[in-house]
XYZ file of C-alpha atoms in Angstrom:
282
model
C 128.215 103.262 156.768
C 125.666 105.872 155.743
C 127.921 106.903 152.872
C 128.150 103.277 151.693
C 124.353 102.951 151.863
C 123.891 106.082 149.799
C 126.413 104.769 147.288
C 124.566 101.443 147.026
C 121.237 103.226 146.530
C 122.709 105.385 143.772
C 124.183 102.337 142.103
C 120.829 100.516 142.285
C 119.038 103.548 140.847
C 121.547 103.732 138.007
C 121.087 100.043 137.267
C 117.301 100.469 137.254
C 117.611 103.431 134.897
C 119.878 101.464 132.575
C 117.503 98.480 132.577
C 114.549 100.750 131.796
C 116.466 102.297 128.893
C 117.328 98.873 127.520
C 113.711 97.730 127.866
C 112.445 100.864 126.123
C 114.816 100.375 123.196
C 113.812 96.711 122.932
C 110.126 97.601 122.821
C 110.638 100.446 120.316
C 112.613 98.173 117.981
C 109.842 95.586 118.228
C 107.158 97.981 116.970
C 106.690 97.541 113.224
C 104.869 100.332 111.370
C 103.730 99.915 107.761
C 101.896 102.240 105.360
C 100.491 101.144 101.991
C 98.937 103.659 99.560
C 96.457 102.740 96.842
C 94.586 105.079 94.515
C 90.870 105.556 95.236
C 87.909 107.636 94.119
C 87.782 111.009 95.853
C 84.771 113.147 96.644
C 86.987 116.180 95.993
C 89.964 116.395 93.649
C 92.086 113.234 93.738
C 92.809 110.802 96.516
C 94.390 107.650 97.817
C 93.670 105.210 100.612
C 96.369 104.623 103.212
C 96.338 101.246 104.942
C 98.092 101.640 108.297
C 99.280 98.719 110.400
C 100.963 98.752 113.825
C 102.428 95.381 114.796
C 103.774 94.820 118.307
C 106.388 92.048 118.161
C 107.497 92.524 121.774
C 106.240 90.442 124.744
C 105.045 93.666 126.396
C 101.702 95.328 125.504
C 101.747 98.937 124.270
C 99.606 100.972 126.651
C 97.688 104.165 125.786
C 98.803 104.042 122.160
C 98.017 107.009 119.924
C 98.817 107.392 116.211
C 99.568 110.755 114.568
C 99.925 111.734 110.899
C 101.810 114.580 109.202
C 101.636 115.567 105.502
C 103.447 118.138 103.384
C 103.914 118.934 99.701
C 107.098 117.381 98.329
C 107.769 120.427 96.161
C 108.298 123.410 98.419
C 107.551 125.984 95.677
C 103.823 125.381 95.210
C 102.188 128.303 93.391
C 98.939 127.997 95.333
C 97.618 126.395 98.487
C 96.335 122.817 98.360
C 93.388 121.719 100.465
C 93.739 118.376 102.236
C 91.160 116.083 103.831
C 91.986 113.010 105.939
C 89.131 110.774 107.111
C 88.355 107.220 108.130
C 87.287 104.920 105.302
C 85.517 102.589 107.731
C 85.070 103.731 111.314
C 86.301 101.039 113.691
C 83.974 100.803 116.684
C 85.868 97.969 118.396
C 88.478 100.126 120.103
C 90.926 100.258 117.197
C 92.384 103.260 115.379
C 89.797 105.983 114.718
C 90.892 109.271 113.117
C 87.557 110.945 112.408
C 87.861 113.656 109.736
C 90.292 116.564 109.471
C 90.192 119.292 106.804
C 92.847 121.930 106.246
C 95.655 123.240 104.094
C 98.499 120.978 103.001
C 101.686 122.086 104.724
C 104.464 123.626 102.651
C 107.002 122.836 105.370
C 108.559 119.554 106.467
C 106.918 116.470 107.970
C 109.170 116.811 111.019
C 107.747 120.235 111.825
C 104.570 121.527 113.431
C 101.581 119.800 114.933
C 100.175 116.617 113.354
C 97.486 117.076 110.712
C 95.451 114.157 112.067
C 95.554 111.798 115.040
C 93.497 109.026 116.572
C 90.559 110.244 118.630
C 91.376 108.015 121.598
C 94.211 105.848 122.834
C 94.173 102.075 122.510
C 96.168 99.085 123.734
C 98.216 96.969 121.349
C 98.735 93.572 122.958
C 101.940 91.555 122.756
C 102.117 89.965 119.313
C 99.015 91.893 118.198
C 98.382 94.149 115.182
C 96.010 97.104 114.936
C 95.048 98.523 111.553
C 93.210 101.434 110.000
C 92.348 102.648 106.527
C 92.150 106.384 105.929
C 91.286 108.373 102.816
C 93.688 111.166 101.882
C 92.142 113.642 99.414
C 93.616 116.793 97.860
C 92.078 119.317 95.462
C 95.176 119.382 93.236
C 97.513 116.755 91.827
C 100.596 116.977 94.038
C 103.282 114.641 95.384
C 103.291 114.437 99.168
C 105.620 113.396 101.944
C 104.136 111.904 105.073
C 105.113 110.754 108.526
C 103.332 108.463 110.964
C 104.211 108.454 114.663
C 103.112 105.812 117.175
C 103.170 107.018 120.788
C 102.795 104.761 123.842
C 103.805 104.610 127.496
C 107.132 103.169 128.585
C 106.569 99.912 130.508
C 109.266 100.941 132.965
C 109.127 104.704 133.551
C 105.671 105.602 132.246
C 107.250 108.212 129.972
C 105.936 108.700 126.445
C 107.840 106.749 123.761
C 107.595 107.397 120.013
C 108.256 105.283 116.925
C 108.153 107.153 113.584
C 108.016 106.076 109.957
C 108.216 108.262 106.833
C 106.357 107.523 103.605
C 105.483 109.158 100.307
C 102.335 109.577 98.232
C 103.160 109.616 94.509
C 101.265 110.947 91.522
C 100.755 107.377 90.315
C 98.924 106.621 93.582
C 96.514 109.504 92.904
C 95.830 108.794 89.219
C 93.645 106.077 87.685
C 96.371 104.055 85.920
C 95.891 101.385 83.258
C 97.753 99.721 80.392
C 96.439 99.306 76.839
C 98.072 97.586 73.884
C 95.688 98.917 71.268
C 94.270 102.352 70.700
C 90.794 100.859 70.366
C 90.981 99.793 74.017
C 90.723 103.430 75.113
C 87.176 104.360 76.050
C 85.458 107.401 74.571
C 85.890 110.348 74.699
C 89.648 109.747 75.016
C 90.250 107.704 71.879
C 91.995 110.647 70.201
C 95.123 111.458 72.145
C 97.590 113.942 70.715
C 101.318 114.316 71.208
C 102.066 117.175 73.582
C 103.743 119.989 71.663
C 107.331 120.698 72.654
C 107.485 118.076 75.383
C 110.553 115.829 75.428
C 110.547 112.049 75.487
C 111.303 110.119 78.660
C 112.615 106.632 79.292
C 111.000 104.542 82.008
C 111.894 101.293 83.703
C 109.813 98.338 82.455
C 109.615 96.618 85.858
C 108.463 99.826 87.553
C 105.898 100.457 84.809
C 104.516 96.894 85.045
C 103.975 97.307 88.781
C 102.502 100.823 88.618
C 100.102 100.118 85.727
C 99.228 96.509 86.684
C 100.475 95.059 83.389
C 99.631 91.314 83.286
C 102.765 89.115 83.276
C 101.658 87.452 80.038
C 101.353 90.778 78.197
C 104.335 92.031 76.259
C 105.227 95.724 76.070
C 105.634 96.818 72.463
C 105.714 100.034 70.460
C 102.406 101.954 70.430
C 101.359 100.412 73.758
C 100.237 103.077 76.224
C 100.482 103.609 79.957
C 97.293 105.590 80.593
C 96.586 107.945 83.502
C 93.152 109.475 84.087
C 91.958 112.111 86.510
C 88.593 113.888 86.621
C 87.793 113.490 82.940
C 91.297 114.232 81.647
C 93.567 111.630 80.084
C 97.355 111.626 79.944
C 99.359 108.704 78.565
C 102.874 107.554 77.851
C 103.042 105.973 74.404
C 105.896 103.541 73.802
C 107.938 104.571 70.762
C 111.037 102.417 71.246
C 112.188 99.410 73.277
C 115.525 100.014 75.037
C 116.745 96.444 75.297
C 120.155 97.305 76.762
C 118.647 99.105 79.760
C 115.406 97.143 80.416
C 113.501 100.294 79.648
C 111.217 101.837 77.059
C 111.294 105.266 75.442
C 107.930 107.014 75.606
C 106.299 110.229 74.494
C 103.551 112.101 76.307
C 100.133 112.168 74.666
C 97.030 113.766 76.123
C 93.427 114.699 75.472
C 94.621 118.327 75.661
C 97.768 118.649 73.551
C 98.428 122.190 74.811
C 98.866 121.086 78.426
C 101.984 122.276 80.229
C 103.223 119.074 81.827
C 106.861 119.975 82.429
C 106.668 119.556 86.194
C 104.500 116.433 85.979
C 106.817 114.874 83.385
C 109.790 115.257 85.711
C 107.865 113.826 88.657
C 106.540 110.853 86.688
C 110.012 110.180 85.302
C 111.342 110.081 88.866
C 108.572 107.752 90.046
C 109.020 105.320 87.159
C 112.709 104.857 87.781
C 114.500 106.661 84.944
C 115.141 110.331 84.160
C 116.982 110.270 80.829
C 115.601 112.533 78.113
C 116.039 111.612 74.472
């Protein structure tokens, strides 16, 4: 009889464990994490604002929730160190997500490695069906593509163990540059009215739909030859001038022009070509 009782207790414990596991998976799958990056003015170098949102779609509140952020350079062969600053844009005093300010060196490793670069200063509760948000400024002293990861940690409603939901994201050059579209050379403001073709740099083809989105081209505006996709950063201007419409591929062939025609933009050209959806050289 004692053996049967022990067997029943073990079976009940196993069932409880299985139910807790199922509940944990249900809650984790119900946590929606979103990150949206938008270029912003930076007090140092270049920067972007990250809008973070944690939405709890489960019927169970997320207790003692903490949010952590990792960043690393996308290119692992950086010639020099890059300084990174992460800070709150507006400090939420109502018990939401508060990161404070963290300064340090941008990691050259992977976003799955090491300690987080920044994390919320205190835990919070995310109610069932509720959303908590934050906006943080990410500033670097050099123009560099970054990979990022956000992790949301909270207590299991069944076991009290720590559960984690992660989401990876990227920060592109186009989200760090001041991007605009001009159809006429006269639309460029001084002192950048005289842009010169970069010596020895090849042409690139870019996707029209990607370019319209990245440079906020109005739907009513056509993209024609001599139009320019302009990128500015700290007094320097770089642009892609349209030299041919590629009707068969929904793309345009462009050449790099800049305020400094001697600039070495080989690495940037490859990165921008990747971000704009095409990589064919002409």
